[in-house]
C-alpha positions in Angstrom: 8.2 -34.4 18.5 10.7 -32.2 20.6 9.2 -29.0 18.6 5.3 -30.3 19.5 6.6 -30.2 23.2 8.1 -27.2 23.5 4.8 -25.7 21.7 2.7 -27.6 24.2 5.3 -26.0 27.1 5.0 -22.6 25.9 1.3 -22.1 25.6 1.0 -23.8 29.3 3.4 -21.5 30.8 1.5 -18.6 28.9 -1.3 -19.9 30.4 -0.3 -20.1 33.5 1.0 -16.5 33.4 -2.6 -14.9 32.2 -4.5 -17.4 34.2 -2.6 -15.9 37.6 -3.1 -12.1 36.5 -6.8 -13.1 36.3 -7.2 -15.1 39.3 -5.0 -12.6 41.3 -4.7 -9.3 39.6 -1.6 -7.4 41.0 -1.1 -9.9 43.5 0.1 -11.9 40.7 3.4 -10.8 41.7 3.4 -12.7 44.9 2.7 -15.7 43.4 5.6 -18.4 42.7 3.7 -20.1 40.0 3.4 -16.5 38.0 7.1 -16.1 37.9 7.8 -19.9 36.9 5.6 -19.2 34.1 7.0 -16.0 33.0 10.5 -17.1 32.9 10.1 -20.5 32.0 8.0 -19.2 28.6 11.0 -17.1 27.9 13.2 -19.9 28.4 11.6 -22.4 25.9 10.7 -19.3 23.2 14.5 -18.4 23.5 16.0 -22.0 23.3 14.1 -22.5 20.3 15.3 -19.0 18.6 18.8 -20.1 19.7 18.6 -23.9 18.0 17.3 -22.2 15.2 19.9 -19.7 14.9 22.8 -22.0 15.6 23.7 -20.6 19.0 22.6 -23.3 21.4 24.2 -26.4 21.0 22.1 -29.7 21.0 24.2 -33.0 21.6 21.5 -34.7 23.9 18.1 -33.7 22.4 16.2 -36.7 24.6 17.8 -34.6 27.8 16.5 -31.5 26.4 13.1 -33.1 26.1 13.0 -34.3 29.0 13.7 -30.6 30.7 11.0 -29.4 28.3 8.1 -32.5 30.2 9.0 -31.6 33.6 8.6 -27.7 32.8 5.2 -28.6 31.2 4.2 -30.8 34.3 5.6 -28.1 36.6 3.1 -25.5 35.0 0.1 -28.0 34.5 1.0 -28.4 38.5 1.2 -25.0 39.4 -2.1 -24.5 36.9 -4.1 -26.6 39.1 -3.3 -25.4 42.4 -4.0 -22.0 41.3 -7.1 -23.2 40.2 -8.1 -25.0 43.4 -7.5 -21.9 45.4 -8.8 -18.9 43.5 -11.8 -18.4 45.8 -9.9 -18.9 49.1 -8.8 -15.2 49.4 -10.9 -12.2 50.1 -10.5 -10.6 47.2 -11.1 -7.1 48.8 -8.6 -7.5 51.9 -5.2 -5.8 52.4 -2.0 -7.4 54.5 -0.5 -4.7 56.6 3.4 -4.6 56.8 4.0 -4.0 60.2 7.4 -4.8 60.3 8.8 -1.3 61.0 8.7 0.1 64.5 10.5 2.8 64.0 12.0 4.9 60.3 14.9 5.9 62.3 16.1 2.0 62.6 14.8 1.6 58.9 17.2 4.7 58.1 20.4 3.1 60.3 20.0 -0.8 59.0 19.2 0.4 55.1 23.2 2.4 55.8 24.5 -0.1 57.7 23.6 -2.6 54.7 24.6 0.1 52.3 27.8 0.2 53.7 28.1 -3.4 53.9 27.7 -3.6 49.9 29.5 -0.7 49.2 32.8 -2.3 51.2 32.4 -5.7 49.2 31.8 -4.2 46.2 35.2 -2.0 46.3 37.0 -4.7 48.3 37.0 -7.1 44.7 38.2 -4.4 43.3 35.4 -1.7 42.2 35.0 -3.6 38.9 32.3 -2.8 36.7 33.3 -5.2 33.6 30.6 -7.9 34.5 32.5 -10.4 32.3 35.3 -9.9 34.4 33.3 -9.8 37.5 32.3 -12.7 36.6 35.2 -15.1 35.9 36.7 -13.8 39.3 32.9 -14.8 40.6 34.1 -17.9 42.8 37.8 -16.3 43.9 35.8 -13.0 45.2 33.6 -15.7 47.1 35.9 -17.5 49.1 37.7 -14.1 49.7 34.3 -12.3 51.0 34.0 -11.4 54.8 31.1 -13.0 56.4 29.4 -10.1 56.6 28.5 -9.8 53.3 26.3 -12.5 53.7 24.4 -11.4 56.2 24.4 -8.5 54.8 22.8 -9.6 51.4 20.2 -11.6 54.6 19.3 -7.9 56.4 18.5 -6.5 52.8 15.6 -8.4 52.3 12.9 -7.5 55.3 14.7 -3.7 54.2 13.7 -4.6 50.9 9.9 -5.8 51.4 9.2 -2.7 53.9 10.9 -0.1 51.3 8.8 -1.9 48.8 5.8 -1.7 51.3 6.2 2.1 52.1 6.6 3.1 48.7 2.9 1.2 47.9 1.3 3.0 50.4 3.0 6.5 49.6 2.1 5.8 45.8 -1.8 4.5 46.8 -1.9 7.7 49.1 -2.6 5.9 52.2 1.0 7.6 54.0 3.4 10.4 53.4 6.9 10.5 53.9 9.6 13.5 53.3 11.8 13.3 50.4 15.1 13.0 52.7 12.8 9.7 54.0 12.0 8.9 50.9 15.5 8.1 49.7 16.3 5.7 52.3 13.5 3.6 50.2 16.2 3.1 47.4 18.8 2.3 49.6 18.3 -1.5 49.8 18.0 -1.8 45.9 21.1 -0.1 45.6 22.8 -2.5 48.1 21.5 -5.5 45.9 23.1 -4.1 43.0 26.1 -3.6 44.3 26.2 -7.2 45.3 24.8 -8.1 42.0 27.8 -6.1 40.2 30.7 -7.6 42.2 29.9 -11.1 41.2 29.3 -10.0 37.7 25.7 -11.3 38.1 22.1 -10.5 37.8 20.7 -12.8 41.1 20.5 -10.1 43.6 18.8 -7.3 41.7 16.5 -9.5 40.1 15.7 -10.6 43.4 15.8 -7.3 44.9 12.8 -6.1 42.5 10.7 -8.8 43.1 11.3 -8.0 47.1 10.4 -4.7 46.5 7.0 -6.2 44.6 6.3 -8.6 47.6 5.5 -5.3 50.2 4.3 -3.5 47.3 1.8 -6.0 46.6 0.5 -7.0 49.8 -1.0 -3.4 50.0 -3.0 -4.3 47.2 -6.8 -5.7 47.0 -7.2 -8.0 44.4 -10.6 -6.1 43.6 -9.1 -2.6 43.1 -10.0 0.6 41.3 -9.1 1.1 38.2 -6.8 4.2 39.4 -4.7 1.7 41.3 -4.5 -0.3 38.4 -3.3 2.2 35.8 -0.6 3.4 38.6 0.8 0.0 38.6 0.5 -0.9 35.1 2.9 2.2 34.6 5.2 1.5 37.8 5.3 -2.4 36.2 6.2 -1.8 32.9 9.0 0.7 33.7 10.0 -2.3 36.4 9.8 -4.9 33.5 12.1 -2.3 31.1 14.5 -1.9 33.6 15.3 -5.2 34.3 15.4 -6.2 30.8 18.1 -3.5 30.0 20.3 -4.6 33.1 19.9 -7.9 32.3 21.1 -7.1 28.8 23.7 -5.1 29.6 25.2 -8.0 32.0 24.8 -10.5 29.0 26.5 -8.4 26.8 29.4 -7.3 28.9 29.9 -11.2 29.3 29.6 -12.4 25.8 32.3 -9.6 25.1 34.3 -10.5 27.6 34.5 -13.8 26.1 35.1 -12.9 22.7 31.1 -13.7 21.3 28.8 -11.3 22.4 28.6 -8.6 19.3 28.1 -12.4 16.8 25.0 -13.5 18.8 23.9 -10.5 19.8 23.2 -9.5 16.2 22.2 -12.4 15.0 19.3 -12.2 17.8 18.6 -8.5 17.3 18.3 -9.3 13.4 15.0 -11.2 14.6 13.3 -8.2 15.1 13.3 -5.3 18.0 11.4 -7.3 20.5 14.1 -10.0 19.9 16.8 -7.3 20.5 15.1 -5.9 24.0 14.5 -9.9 25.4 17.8 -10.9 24.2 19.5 -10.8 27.9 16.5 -12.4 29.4 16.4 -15.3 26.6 20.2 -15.7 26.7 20.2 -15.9 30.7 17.0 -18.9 30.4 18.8 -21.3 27.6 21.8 -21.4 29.5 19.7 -24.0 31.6 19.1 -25.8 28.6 22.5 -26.0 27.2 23.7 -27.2 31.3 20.8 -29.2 31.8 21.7 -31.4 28.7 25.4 -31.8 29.7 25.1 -32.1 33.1 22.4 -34.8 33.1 24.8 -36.9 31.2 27.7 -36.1 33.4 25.9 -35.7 36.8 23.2 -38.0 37.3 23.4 -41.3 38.4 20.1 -42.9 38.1 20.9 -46.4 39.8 22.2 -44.1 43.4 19.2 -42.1 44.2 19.7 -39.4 47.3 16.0 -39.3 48.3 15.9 -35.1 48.8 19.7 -35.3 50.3 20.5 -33.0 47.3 17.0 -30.8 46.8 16.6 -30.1 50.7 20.1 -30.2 51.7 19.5 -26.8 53.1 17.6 -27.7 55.7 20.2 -30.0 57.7 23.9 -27.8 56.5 22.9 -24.7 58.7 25.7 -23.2 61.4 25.1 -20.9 64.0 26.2 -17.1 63.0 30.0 -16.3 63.4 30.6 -20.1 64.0 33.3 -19.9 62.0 35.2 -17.4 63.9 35.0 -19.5 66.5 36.9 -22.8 64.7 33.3 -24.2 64.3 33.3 -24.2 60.2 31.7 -28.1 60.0 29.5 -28.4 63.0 26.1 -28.8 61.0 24.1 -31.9 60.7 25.1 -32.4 57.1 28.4 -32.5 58.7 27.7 -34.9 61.0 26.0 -37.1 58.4 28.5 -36.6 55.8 26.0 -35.4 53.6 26.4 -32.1 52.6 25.8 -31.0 49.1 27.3 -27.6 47.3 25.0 -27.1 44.2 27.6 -25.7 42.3 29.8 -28.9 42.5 30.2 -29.4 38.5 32.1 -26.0 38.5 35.3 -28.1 38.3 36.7 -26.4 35.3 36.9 -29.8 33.7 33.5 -30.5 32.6 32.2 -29.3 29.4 30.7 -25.7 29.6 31.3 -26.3 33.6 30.6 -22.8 33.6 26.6 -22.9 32.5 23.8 -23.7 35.0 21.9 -26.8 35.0 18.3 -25.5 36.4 16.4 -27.1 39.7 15.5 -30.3 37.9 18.9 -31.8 37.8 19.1 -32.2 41.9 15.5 -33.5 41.4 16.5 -36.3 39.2 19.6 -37.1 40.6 17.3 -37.2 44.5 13.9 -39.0 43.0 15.2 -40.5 39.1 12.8 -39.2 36.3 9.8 -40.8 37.6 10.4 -39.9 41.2 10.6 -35.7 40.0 7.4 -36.4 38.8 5.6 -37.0 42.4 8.1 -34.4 43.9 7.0 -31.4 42.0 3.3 -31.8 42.7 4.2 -31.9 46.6 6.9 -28.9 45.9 4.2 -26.8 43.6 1.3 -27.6 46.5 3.8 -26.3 49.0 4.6 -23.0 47.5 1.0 -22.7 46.9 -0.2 -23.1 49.7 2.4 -21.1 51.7 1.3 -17.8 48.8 -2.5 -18.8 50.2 -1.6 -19.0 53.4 0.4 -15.3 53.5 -2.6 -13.5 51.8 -4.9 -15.0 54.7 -3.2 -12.7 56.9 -4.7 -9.7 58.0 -1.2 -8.4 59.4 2.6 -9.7 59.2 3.7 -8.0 62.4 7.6 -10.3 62.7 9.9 -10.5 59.1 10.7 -14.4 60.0 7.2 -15.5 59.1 7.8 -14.6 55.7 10.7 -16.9 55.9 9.3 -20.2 54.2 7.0 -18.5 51.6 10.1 -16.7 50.4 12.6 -19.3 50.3 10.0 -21.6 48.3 9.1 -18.4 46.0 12.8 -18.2 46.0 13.2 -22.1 45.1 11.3 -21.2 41.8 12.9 -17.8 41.2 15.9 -19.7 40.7 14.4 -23.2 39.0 16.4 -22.1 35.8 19.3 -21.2 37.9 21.0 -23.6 40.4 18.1 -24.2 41.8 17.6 -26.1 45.0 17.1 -26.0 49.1 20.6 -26.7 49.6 22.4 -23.2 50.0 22.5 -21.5 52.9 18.8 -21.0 53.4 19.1 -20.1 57.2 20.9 -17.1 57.0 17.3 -15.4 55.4 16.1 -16.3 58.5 19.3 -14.8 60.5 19.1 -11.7 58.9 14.8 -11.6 59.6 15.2 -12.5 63.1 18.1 -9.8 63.8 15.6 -7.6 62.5 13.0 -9.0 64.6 15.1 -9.0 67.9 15.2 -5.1 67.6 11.5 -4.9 66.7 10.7 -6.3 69.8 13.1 -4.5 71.8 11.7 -1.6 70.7 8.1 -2.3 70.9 8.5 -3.4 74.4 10.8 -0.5 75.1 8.4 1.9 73.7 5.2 -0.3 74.5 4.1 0.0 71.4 1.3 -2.2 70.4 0.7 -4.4 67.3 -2.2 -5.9 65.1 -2.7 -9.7 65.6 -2.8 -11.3 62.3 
C-alpha cells in the first residue's frame, strides 16, 4: 500500500513538473507549484532509495503515509490551479524590472550587503567545515548582530534586479561594462556567505531562484528558439551547480558526524545519477525521517491552533531596531501570548531533534489531518493566484509588491524544510521598503519618471 502511494506521489509531482514547463515555458521558474513538484519528486524517489538501502529509518510507517497523501493532494492542488489558469497570461508579454533607479545605489547596497555577509561570516569564526558550521548553527544565531538579518532582507530585491540585468544583458536587450557587471555576483556571493556560516544550504538555494525570479520576468512565454537554447544552457549549469554545493554541504555533514563516506557509497553504488542527486535526496528524506517522529511527539490532535502555528508570522512582527530600544516582545503574538518558534522540537532531547519535520506538521497540529486537507487547497489557490497576478503586470516599478508572491513562493520553497508563515516574514518587506524609500527619493530628486503597471 505505502509503495502504491509513493508511486502515485511521484508520477503526480512529475506531472506537475512537465505540465508547468508546458503551460509556462521558462516562466516555469516563477511558479511555486514547479518547485513543489521538483523537490517533492526528489523527496519521495530518495526516501524510497534510502528505505531500501537501510539508511532511513521507518518506526511510524502510517505517519510516513500520511506525509506521502498530503504531498499527492498538494500536487493534484497545485495541478488544477495551474490548469485553471494557463490561458490567463499573454503569452507574448514581458514584466519590466524597474526597480533600479540608479547602478550607482545598486553598486553601494550590493557592498554594503557584501560587507554585511562578509563580517558575519568571519565573526563565527571564518569556518568552512559545514558540519561544524552546522552544530554551532543555533549558538552563531543568538550571537548574530541584527544586521545580519536585514542584511540577508536587502539581498533579495539586489538579488531579483542582478538576476533581472543579467537576463536582459544575456537576451541583448542592455549592455553593461564588465567592472558593472561584477556587482551582478555580488548578492549571490553575500547569500553564500550566509549560507556557509550556518553550515546550511537555505540562502543560496534561495539566492538562485531570486536570481531566476528577475531573470524570468524578462522572458515571453512564446519565445524564440534562440532564447530557449540560451537558457536551457544557463539552467542546466544552474541545476549542476547547486547539486554539487548541495552535495558537498551533505557530505561535509555526514563526515562531520562520523557517516557520511557509509551512505554516501552505498548511494553512489546505485548508479552515477544516484551519486550527482545524492545531496539533493539526502537534504528531501530528512523531512521524512522528522515528519514521522515529530508527528508522534508534536501533534496534539484533540488542541487544534486554527493557523496560530502556520500564519504565526503575520501577528509576531516588531518594528526595526526595536530591540535596541528595550522593545524585544512588543508584537501582537506577544500580546496574545501566542507566538510560535518553528524550530521548537530542537530541544536536544527529542529523538533526531536535529532533522526537519516539513510544512505539514504546523498544518496538522493548526487544522488536524482532515482540516490540512481544506487548508492546502486555499494555500495552493493563494500562491497561484499571487504567480497569475505578478505576470499580469506590465511593470513592477516598487520591490514591496513582490512581497507576498515571494513569501508564499518562499512558503513552498521550504515545505520540506520548516516550513511555515511563522518566522520573521516582515523583515523581507523591511529590507524591500528600505530599498523603496531610496527609489523614491531618488526618482523625485531626479524627477525621473516610471511605467505604471
Amino acid at each position: 500500500m505505502e509503495l502504491s502511494l509513493e508511486i502515485i506521489s511521484l508520477v503526480v509531482q512529475i506531472f506537475l513538473v512537465v505540465y508547468s514547463i508546458k503551460v509556462w515555458h521558462w516562466r516555469c521558474f516563477l511558479s511555486p507549484g514547479f518547485y513543489f513538484g521538483f523537490i517533492w519528486a526528489i523527496g519521495v524517489f530518495g526516501s524510497r532509495v534510502f528505505i531500501e538501502l537501510g539508511i532511513l529509518h521507518v518506526d511510524f510507517p502510517k505517519n510516513i503515509a500520511e506525509l506521502n497523501r498530503f504531498v499527492l493532494f498538494t500536487g493534484l492542488c497545485f495541478i488544477f490551479f495551474t490548469w485553471r489558469s494557463h490561458n490567463s497570461v499573454n503569452k507574448y508579454s514581458v514584466v519590466k524590472v524597474n526597480l533600479l533607479s540608479s547602478l550607482g545605489w545598486y553598486r553601494v547596497l550590493s557592498i554594503i550587503v557584501f560587507l554585511i555577509a562578509l563580517y558575519t561570516f568571519v565573526n563565527a569564526g571564518s569556518n568552512l567545515d559545514m558540519g561544524s558550521a552546522r552544530e554551532a548553527m543555533h549558538d552563531n544565531v543568538e550571537k548574530q548582530s541584527v544586521l545580519t538579518g536585514y542584511g540577508q532582507a536587502l539581498a533579495l530585491p539586489l538579488s531579483i534586479i542582478a538576476g533581472s540585468l543579467l537576463g536582459q544583458i544575456m537576451l541583448k536587450r542592455k549592455r553593461l561594462s564588465w567592472f558593472n557587471k561584477l556587482f551582478l555576483i555580488l548578492p549571490l556571493l553575500s547569500n553564500l556567505l550566509f549560507s556557509i556560516y550556518l553550515g546550511g544550504r537555505v540562502n543560496f538555494v534561495y539566492g538562485f531562484i531570486q536570481y531566476g525570479i528577475g531573470f524570468c520576468l524578462n522572458i515571453k512565454i512564446k519565445d524564440t528558439k534562440a532564447v530557449s537554447r540560451r537558457i536551457f544552457t544557463l539552467a542546466i549549469v544552474s541545476l549542476v551547480a547547486l547539486s554539487t554545493f548541495i552535495s558537498l554541504v551533505a557530505a561535509q555533514r555526514q563526515k562531520h558526524y562520523g557517516g557520511h563516506s557509509l551512505q554516501y557509497e552505498m548511494v553512489a553504488r546505485q548508479g552515477p545519477i544516484y551519486a550527482v542527486f545524492y545531496g539533493p535526496m539526502e537534504y528531501m528524506t530528512a523531512s521524512y525521517l522528522g515528519y514521522q517522529y515529530r508527528r508522534f511527539d508534536a501533534v496534539k490532535e484533540n488542541d487544534l491552533t486554527y493557523g496560530t502555528r502556520t500564519f504565526n508570522g503575520f501577528i509576531n512582527w516588531t518594528l526595526p531596531f526595536a530591540g535596541r530600544f528595550g522593545l524585544e516582545k512588543c508584537s501582537i503574538a506577544d500580546a496574545l501570548d501566542i507566538r510560535y518558534d518553528n524550530q521548537e522540537t530542537y530541544d536536544y532531547e527529542r529523538i533526531f531533534y536535529y532533522t526537519t519535520h516539513s510544512c505539514y506538521i504546523p498544518l496538522v497540529k493548526d487544522f488536524g489531518p482532515i482540516g490540512t486537507y481544506f487548508a492546502i487547497i486555499f494555500l495552493t489557490w493563494l500562491s497561484n493566484y499571487l504567480f497569475i497576478r505578478l505576470q499580469k503586470r506590465k511593470s513592477i516599478n516598487w520591490a514591496s509588491t513582490l512581497f507576498f508572491y515571494y513569501i508564499f513562493l518562499e512558503y513552498w520553497l521550504k515545505s520540506n524544510y520548516y516550513g511555515t508563515l511563522s518566522g520573521s516574514i516582515i523583515i523581507p518587506l523591511y529590507g524591500s521598503l528600505f530599498f523603496d524609500l531610496i527609489n523614491y527619493l531618488y526618482r523625485k530628486y531626479h524627477r525621473i519618471k516610471i511605467d505604471r503597471a
